[in-house]
mmCIF file of C-alpha atoms in Angstrom:
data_model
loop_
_atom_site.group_PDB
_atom_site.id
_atom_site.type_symbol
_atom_site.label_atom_id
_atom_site.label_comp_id
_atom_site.label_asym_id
_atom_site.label_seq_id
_atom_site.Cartn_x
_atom_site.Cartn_y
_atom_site.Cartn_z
ATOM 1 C CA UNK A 209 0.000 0.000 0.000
ATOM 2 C CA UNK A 210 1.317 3.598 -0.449
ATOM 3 C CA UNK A 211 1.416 6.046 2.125
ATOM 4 C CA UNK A 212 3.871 7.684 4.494
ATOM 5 C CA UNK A 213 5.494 6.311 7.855
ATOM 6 C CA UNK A 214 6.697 7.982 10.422
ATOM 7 C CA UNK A 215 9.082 6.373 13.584
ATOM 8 C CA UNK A 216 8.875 5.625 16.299
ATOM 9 C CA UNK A 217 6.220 6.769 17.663
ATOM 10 C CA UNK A 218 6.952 7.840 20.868
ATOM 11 C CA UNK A 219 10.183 8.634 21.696
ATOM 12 C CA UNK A 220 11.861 9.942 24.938
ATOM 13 C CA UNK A 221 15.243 12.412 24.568
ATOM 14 C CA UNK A 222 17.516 13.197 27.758
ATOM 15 C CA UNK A 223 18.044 16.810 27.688
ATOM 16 C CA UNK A 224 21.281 17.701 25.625
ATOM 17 C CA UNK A 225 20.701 14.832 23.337
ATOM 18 C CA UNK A 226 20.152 15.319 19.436
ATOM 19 C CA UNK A 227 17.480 12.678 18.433
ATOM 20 C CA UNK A 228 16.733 11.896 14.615
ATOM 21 C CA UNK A 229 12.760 11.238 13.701
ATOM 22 C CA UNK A 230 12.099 8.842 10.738
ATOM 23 C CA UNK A 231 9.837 9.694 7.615
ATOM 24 C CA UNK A 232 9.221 7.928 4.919
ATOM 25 C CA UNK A 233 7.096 7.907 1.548
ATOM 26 C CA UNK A 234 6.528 5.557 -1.355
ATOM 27 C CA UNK A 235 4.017 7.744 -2.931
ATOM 28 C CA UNK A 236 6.775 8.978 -5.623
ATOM 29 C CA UNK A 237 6.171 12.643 -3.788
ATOM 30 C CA UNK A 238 8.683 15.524 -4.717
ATOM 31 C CA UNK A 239 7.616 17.575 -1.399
ATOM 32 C CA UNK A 240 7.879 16.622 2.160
ATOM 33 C CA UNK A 241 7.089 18.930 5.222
ATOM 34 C CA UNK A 242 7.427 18.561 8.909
ATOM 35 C CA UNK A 243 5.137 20.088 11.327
ATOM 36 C CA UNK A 244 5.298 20.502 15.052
ATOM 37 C CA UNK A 245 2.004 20.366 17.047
ATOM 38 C CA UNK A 246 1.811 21.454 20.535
ATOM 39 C CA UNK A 247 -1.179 21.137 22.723
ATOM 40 C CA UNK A 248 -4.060 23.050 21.751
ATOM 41 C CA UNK A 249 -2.381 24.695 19.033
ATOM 42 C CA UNK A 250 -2.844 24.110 15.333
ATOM 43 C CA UNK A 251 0.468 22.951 13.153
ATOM 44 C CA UNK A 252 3.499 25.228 12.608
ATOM 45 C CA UNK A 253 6.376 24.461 9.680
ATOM 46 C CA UNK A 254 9.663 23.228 10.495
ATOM 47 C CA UNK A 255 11.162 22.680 7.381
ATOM 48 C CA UNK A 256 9.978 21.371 3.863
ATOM 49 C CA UNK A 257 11.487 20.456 0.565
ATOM 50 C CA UNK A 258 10.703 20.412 -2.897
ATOM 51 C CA UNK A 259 12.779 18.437 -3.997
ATOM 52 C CA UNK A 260 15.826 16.124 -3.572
ATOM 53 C CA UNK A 261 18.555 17.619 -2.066
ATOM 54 C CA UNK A 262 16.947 21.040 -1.464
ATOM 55 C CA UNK A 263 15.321 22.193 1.419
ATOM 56 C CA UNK A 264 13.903 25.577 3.065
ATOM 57 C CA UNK A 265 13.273 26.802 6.743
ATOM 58 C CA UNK A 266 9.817 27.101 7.545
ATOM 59 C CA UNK A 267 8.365 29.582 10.611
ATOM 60 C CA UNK A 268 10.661 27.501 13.557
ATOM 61 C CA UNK A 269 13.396 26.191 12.336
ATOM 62 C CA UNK A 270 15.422 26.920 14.712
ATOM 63 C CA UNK A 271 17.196 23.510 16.704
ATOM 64 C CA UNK A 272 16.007 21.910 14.036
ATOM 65 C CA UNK A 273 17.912 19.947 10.908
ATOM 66 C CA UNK A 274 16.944 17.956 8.266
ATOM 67 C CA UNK A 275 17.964 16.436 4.898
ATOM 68 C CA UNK A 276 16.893 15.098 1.637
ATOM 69 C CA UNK A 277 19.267 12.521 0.140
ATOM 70 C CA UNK A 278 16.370 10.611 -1.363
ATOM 71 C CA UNK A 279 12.947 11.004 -2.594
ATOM 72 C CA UNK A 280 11.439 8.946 -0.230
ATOM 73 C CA UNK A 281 12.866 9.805 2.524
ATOM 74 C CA UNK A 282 13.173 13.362 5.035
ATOM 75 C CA UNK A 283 14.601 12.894 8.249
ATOM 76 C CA UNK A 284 14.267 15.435 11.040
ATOM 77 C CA UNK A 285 16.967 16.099 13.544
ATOM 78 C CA UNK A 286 16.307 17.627 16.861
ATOM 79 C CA UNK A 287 18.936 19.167 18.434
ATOM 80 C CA UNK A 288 19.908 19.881 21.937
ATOM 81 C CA UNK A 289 19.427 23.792 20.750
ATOM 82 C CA UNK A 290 15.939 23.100 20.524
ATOM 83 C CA UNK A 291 15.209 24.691 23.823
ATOM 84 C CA UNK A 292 11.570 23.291 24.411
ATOM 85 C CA UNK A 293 11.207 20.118 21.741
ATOM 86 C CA UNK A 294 8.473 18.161 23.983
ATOM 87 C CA UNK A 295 5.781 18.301 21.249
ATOM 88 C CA UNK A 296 4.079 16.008 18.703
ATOM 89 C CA UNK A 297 5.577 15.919 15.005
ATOM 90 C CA UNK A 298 3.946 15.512 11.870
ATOM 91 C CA UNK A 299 5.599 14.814 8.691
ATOM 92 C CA UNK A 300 3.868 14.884 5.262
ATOM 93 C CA UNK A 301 3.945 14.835 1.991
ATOM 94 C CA UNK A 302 2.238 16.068 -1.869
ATOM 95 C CA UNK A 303 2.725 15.670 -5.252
ATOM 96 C CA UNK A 304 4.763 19.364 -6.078
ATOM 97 C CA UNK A 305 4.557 19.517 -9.443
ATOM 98 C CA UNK A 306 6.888 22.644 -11.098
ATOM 99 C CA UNK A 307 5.844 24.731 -13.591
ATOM 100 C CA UNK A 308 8.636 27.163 -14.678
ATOM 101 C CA UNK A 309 8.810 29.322 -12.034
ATOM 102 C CA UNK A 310 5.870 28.621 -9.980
ATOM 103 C CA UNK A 311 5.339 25.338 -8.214
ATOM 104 C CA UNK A 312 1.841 24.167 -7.044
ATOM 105 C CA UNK A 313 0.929 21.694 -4.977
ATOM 106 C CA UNK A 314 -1.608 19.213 -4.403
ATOM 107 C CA UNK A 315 -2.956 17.957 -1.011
ATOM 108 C CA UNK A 316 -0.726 16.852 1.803
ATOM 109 C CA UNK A 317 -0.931 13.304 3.277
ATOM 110 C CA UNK A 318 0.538 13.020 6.805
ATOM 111 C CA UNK A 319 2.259 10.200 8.546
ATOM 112 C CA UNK A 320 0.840 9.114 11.814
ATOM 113 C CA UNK A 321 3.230 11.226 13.685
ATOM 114 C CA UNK A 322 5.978 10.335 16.670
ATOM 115 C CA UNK A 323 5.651 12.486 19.828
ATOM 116 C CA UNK A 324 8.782 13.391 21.473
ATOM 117 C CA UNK A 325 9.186 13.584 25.154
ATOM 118 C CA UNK A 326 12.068 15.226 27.085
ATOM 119 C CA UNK A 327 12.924 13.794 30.796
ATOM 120 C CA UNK B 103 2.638 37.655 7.047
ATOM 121 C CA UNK B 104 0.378 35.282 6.444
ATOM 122 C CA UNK B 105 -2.266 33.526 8.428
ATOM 123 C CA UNK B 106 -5.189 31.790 8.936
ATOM 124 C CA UNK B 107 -7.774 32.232 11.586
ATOM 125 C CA UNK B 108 -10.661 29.946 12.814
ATOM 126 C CA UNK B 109 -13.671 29.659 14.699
ATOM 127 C CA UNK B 110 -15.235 29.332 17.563
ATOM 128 C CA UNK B 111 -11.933 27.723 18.665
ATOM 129 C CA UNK B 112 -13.812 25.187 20.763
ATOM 130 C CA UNK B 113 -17.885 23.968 19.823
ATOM 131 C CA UNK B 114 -19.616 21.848 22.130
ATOM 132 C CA UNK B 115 -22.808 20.157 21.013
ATOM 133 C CA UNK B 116 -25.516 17.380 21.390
ATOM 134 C CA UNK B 117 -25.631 14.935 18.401
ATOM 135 C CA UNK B 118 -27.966 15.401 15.604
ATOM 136 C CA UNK B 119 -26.728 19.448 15.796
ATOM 137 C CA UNK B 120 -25.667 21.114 13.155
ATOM 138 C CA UNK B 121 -22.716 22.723 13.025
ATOM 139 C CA UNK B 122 -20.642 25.318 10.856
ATOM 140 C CA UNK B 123 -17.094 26.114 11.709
ATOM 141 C CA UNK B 124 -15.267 29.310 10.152
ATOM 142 C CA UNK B 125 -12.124 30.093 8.659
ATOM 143 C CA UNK B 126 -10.892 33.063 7.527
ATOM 144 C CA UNK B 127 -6.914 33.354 5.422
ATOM 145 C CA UNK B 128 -4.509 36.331 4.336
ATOM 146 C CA UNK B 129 -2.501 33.850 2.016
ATOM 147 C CA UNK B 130 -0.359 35.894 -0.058
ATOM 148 C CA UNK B 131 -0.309 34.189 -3.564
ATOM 149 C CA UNK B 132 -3.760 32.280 -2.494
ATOM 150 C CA UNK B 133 -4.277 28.896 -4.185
ATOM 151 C CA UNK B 134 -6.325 26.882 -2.342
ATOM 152 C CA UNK B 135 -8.067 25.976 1.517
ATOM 153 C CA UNK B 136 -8.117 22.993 2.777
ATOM 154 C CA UNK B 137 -9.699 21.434 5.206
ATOM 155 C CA UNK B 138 -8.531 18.464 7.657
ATOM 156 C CA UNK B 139 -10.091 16.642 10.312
ATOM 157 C CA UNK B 140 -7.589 15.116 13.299
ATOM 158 C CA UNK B 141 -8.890 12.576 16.011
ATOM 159 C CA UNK B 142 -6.224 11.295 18.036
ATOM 160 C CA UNK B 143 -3.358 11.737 15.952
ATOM 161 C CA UNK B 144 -2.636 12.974 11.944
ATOM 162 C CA UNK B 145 -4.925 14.884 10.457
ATOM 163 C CA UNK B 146 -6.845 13.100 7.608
ATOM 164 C CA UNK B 147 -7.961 15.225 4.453
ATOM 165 C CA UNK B 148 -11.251 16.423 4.145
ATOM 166 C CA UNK B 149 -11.691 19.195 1.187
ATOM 167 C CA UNK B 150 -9.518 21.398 -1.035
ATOM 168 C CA UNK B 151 -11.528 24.576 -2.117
ATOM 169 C CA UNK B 152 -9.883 26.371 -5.049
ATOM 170 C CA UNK B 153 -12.965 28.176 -6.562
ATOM 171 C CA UNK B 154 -15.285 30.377 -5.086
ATOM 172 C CA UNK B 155 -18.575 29.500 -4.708
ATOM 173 C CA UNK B 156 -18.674 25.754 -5.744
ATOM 174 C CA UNK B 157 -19.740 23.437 -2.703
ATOM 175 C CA UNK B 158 -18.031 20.421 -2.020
ATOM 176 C CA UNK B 159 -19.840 17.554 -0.410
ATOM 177 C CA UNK B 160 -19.193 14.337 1.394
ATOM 178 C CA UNK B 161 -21.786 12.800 3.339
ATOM 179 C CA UNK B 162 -23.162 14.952 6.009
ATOM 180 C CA UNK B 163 -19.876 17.624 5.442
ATOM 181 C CA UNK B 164 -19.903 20.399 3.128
ATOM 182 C CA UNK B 165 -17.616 23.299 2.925
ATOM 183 C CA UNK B 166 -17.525 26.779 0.583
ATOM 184 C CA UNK B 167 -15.097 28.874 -0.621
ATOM 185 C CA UNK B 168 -15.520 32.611 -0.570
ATOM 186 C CA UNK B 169 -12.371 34.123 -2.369
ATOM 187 C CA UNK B 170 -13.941 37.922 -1.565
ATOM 188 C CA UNK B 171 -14.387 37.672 1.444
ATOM 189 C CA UNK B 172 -10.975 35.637 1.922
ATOM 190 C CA UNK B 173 -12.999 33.016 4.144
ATOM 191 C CA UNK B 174 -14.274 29.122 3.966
ATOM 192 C CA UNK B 175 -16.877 27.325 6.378
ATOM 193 C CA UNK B 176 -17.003 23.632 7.223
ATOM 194 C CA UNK B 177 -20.786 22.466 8.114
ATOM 195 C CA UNK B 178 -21.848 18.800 9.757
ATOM 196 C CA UNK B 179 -25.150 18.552 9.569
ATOM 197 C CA UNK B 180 -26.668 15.713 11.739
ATOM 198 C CA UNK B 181 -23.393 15.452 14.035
ATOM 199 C CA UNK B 182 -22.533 12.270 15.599
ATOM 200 C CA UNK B 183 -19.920 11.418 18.554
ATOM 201 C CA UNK B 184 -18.222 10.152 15.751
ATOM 202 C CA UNK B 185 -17.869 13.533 14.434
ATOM 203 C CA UNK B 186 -15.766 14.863 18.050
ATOM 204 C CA UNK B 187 -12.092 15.841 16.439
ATOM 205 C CA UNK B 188 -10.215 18.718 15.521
ATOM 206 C CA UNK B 189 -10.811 20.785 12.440
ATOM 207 C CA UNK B 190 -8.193 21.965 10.884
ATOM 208 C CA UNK B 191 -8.461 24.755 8.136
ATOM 209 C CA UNK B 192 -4.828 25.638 6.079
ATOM 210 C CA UNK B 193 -4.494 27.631 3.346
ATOM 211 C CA UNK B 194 -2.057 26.772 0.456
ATOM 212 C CA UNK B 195 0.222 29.609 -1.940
ATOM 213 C CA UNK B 196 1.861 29.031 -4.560
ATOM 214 C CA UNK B 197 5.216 29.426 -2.983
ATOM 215 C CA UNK B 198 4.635 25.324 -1.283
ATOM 216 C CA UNK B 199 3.520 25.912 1.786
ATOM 217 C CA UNK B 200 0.726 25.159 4.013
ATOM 218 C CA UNK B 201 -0.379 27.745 6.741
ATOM 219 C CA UNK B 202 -2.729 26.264 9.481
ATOM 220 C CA UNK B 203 -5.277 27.942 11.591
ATOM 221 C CA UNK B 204 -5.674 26.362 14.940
ATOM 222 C CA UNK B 205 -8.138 24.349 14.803
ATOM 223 C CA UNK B 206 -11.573 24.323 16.188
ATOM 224 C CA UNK B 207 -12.082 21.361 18.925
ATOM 225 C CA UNK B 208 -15.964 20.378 18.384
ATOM 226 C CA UNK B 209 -17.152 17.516 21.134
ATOM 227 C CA UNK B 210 -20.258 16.234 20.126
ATOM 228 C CA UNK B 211 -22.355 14.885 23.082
ATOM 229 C CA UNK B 212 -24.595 12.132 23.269
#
């Protein structure tokens, strides 16, 4: 089946520790996003790319890194700068087509998300 | 900057209520809304609403576009328990990305 995967999904971090979060897509998507959700708040944009090896900060990127070695797959990278990373994350995906210099997109499919604990 | 805005930001009702839930969006380079409904974890897609006026249906859910007005509702008509989630509205540019509203929490009661 396609769809996108997220792991694990619950994950505890000591504080000072960089922790890597898992995402993964077989629907042959060119964009991938990752979202942060905190309690009672709607979702707010890491980081997202467009494309393999290219990526862009998104509103709080900060203690935050990422790459994009393959199509299917966008790793996020907490780091111990991230000064408050106890949250729920969301990764997800859409088509992104390009047309010259504009680029629309099509809906985005989440994973199931991993929520990240710090003791 | 841009942003989207929703409301009420928390509905409570008894089932067989109907509802409507409001979004409003200053998306610079505006190409679509799109709603999403999230339960206990990822959101799962509900509508995308790229022309004004045109109402898109699925079972007791509907939702409208209103490019002048720069807005979007969600109705449920009949609610169920079944229906108790979070709503999220985002609103997609051109430039790929996604800005979400917060969401309006609607608990349906038996």
């Amino acid at each position: 089946d396609g769809g996108i995967t997220q792991s694990p999904k619950y994950l505890f971090r000591k504080e000072g520790q960089n922790v890597t979060l898992s995402c993964e897509q077989n629907l042959n998507h060119d964009a991938m996003y990752w979202y942060r959700q905190d309690p009672g708040q709607g979702l707010r944009l890491i980081y997202y790319s467009q494309i393999v090896n290219d990526f862009q900060k998104g509103d709080i990127a900060e203690g935050y890194s990422v790459s994009r070695e393959k199509k299917e797959s966008f790793p996020l990278t907490v780091t111990s700068a991230q000064k408050n990373p106890t949250a729920f994350y969301l990764c997800a995906s859409s088509i992104g087509s390009t047309s010259g210099a504009r680029i629309s997109t099509d809906t985005q499919y989440f994973g199931p998300g991993t929520r990240l604990t710090v003791l | 900057e841009d942003k989207v805005v929703q409301s009420p930001l928390s509905l409570v009702v008894h089932e067989g209520d109907t509802v409507t839930l409001n979004c409003s969006y200053e998306v610079t380079n505006f190409r679509s809304l799109l709603w999403y409904k999230q339960e206990k974890k990822a959101p799962t897609f509900l509508f995308m609403l790229t022309s004004s006026g045109i109402e898109k249906k699925s079972g007791r859910l509907s939702s409208i576009l209103d490019k002048k007005e720069l807005s979007s509702i969600l109705n449920i008509t009949a609610t169920q328990t079944g229906d108790s989630a979070i709503y999220l509205c985002a609103g997609n540019n051109y430039g790929q990305n996604f800005v979400f509203g917060p969401g309006t929490r609607l608990s349906v009661l038996p």
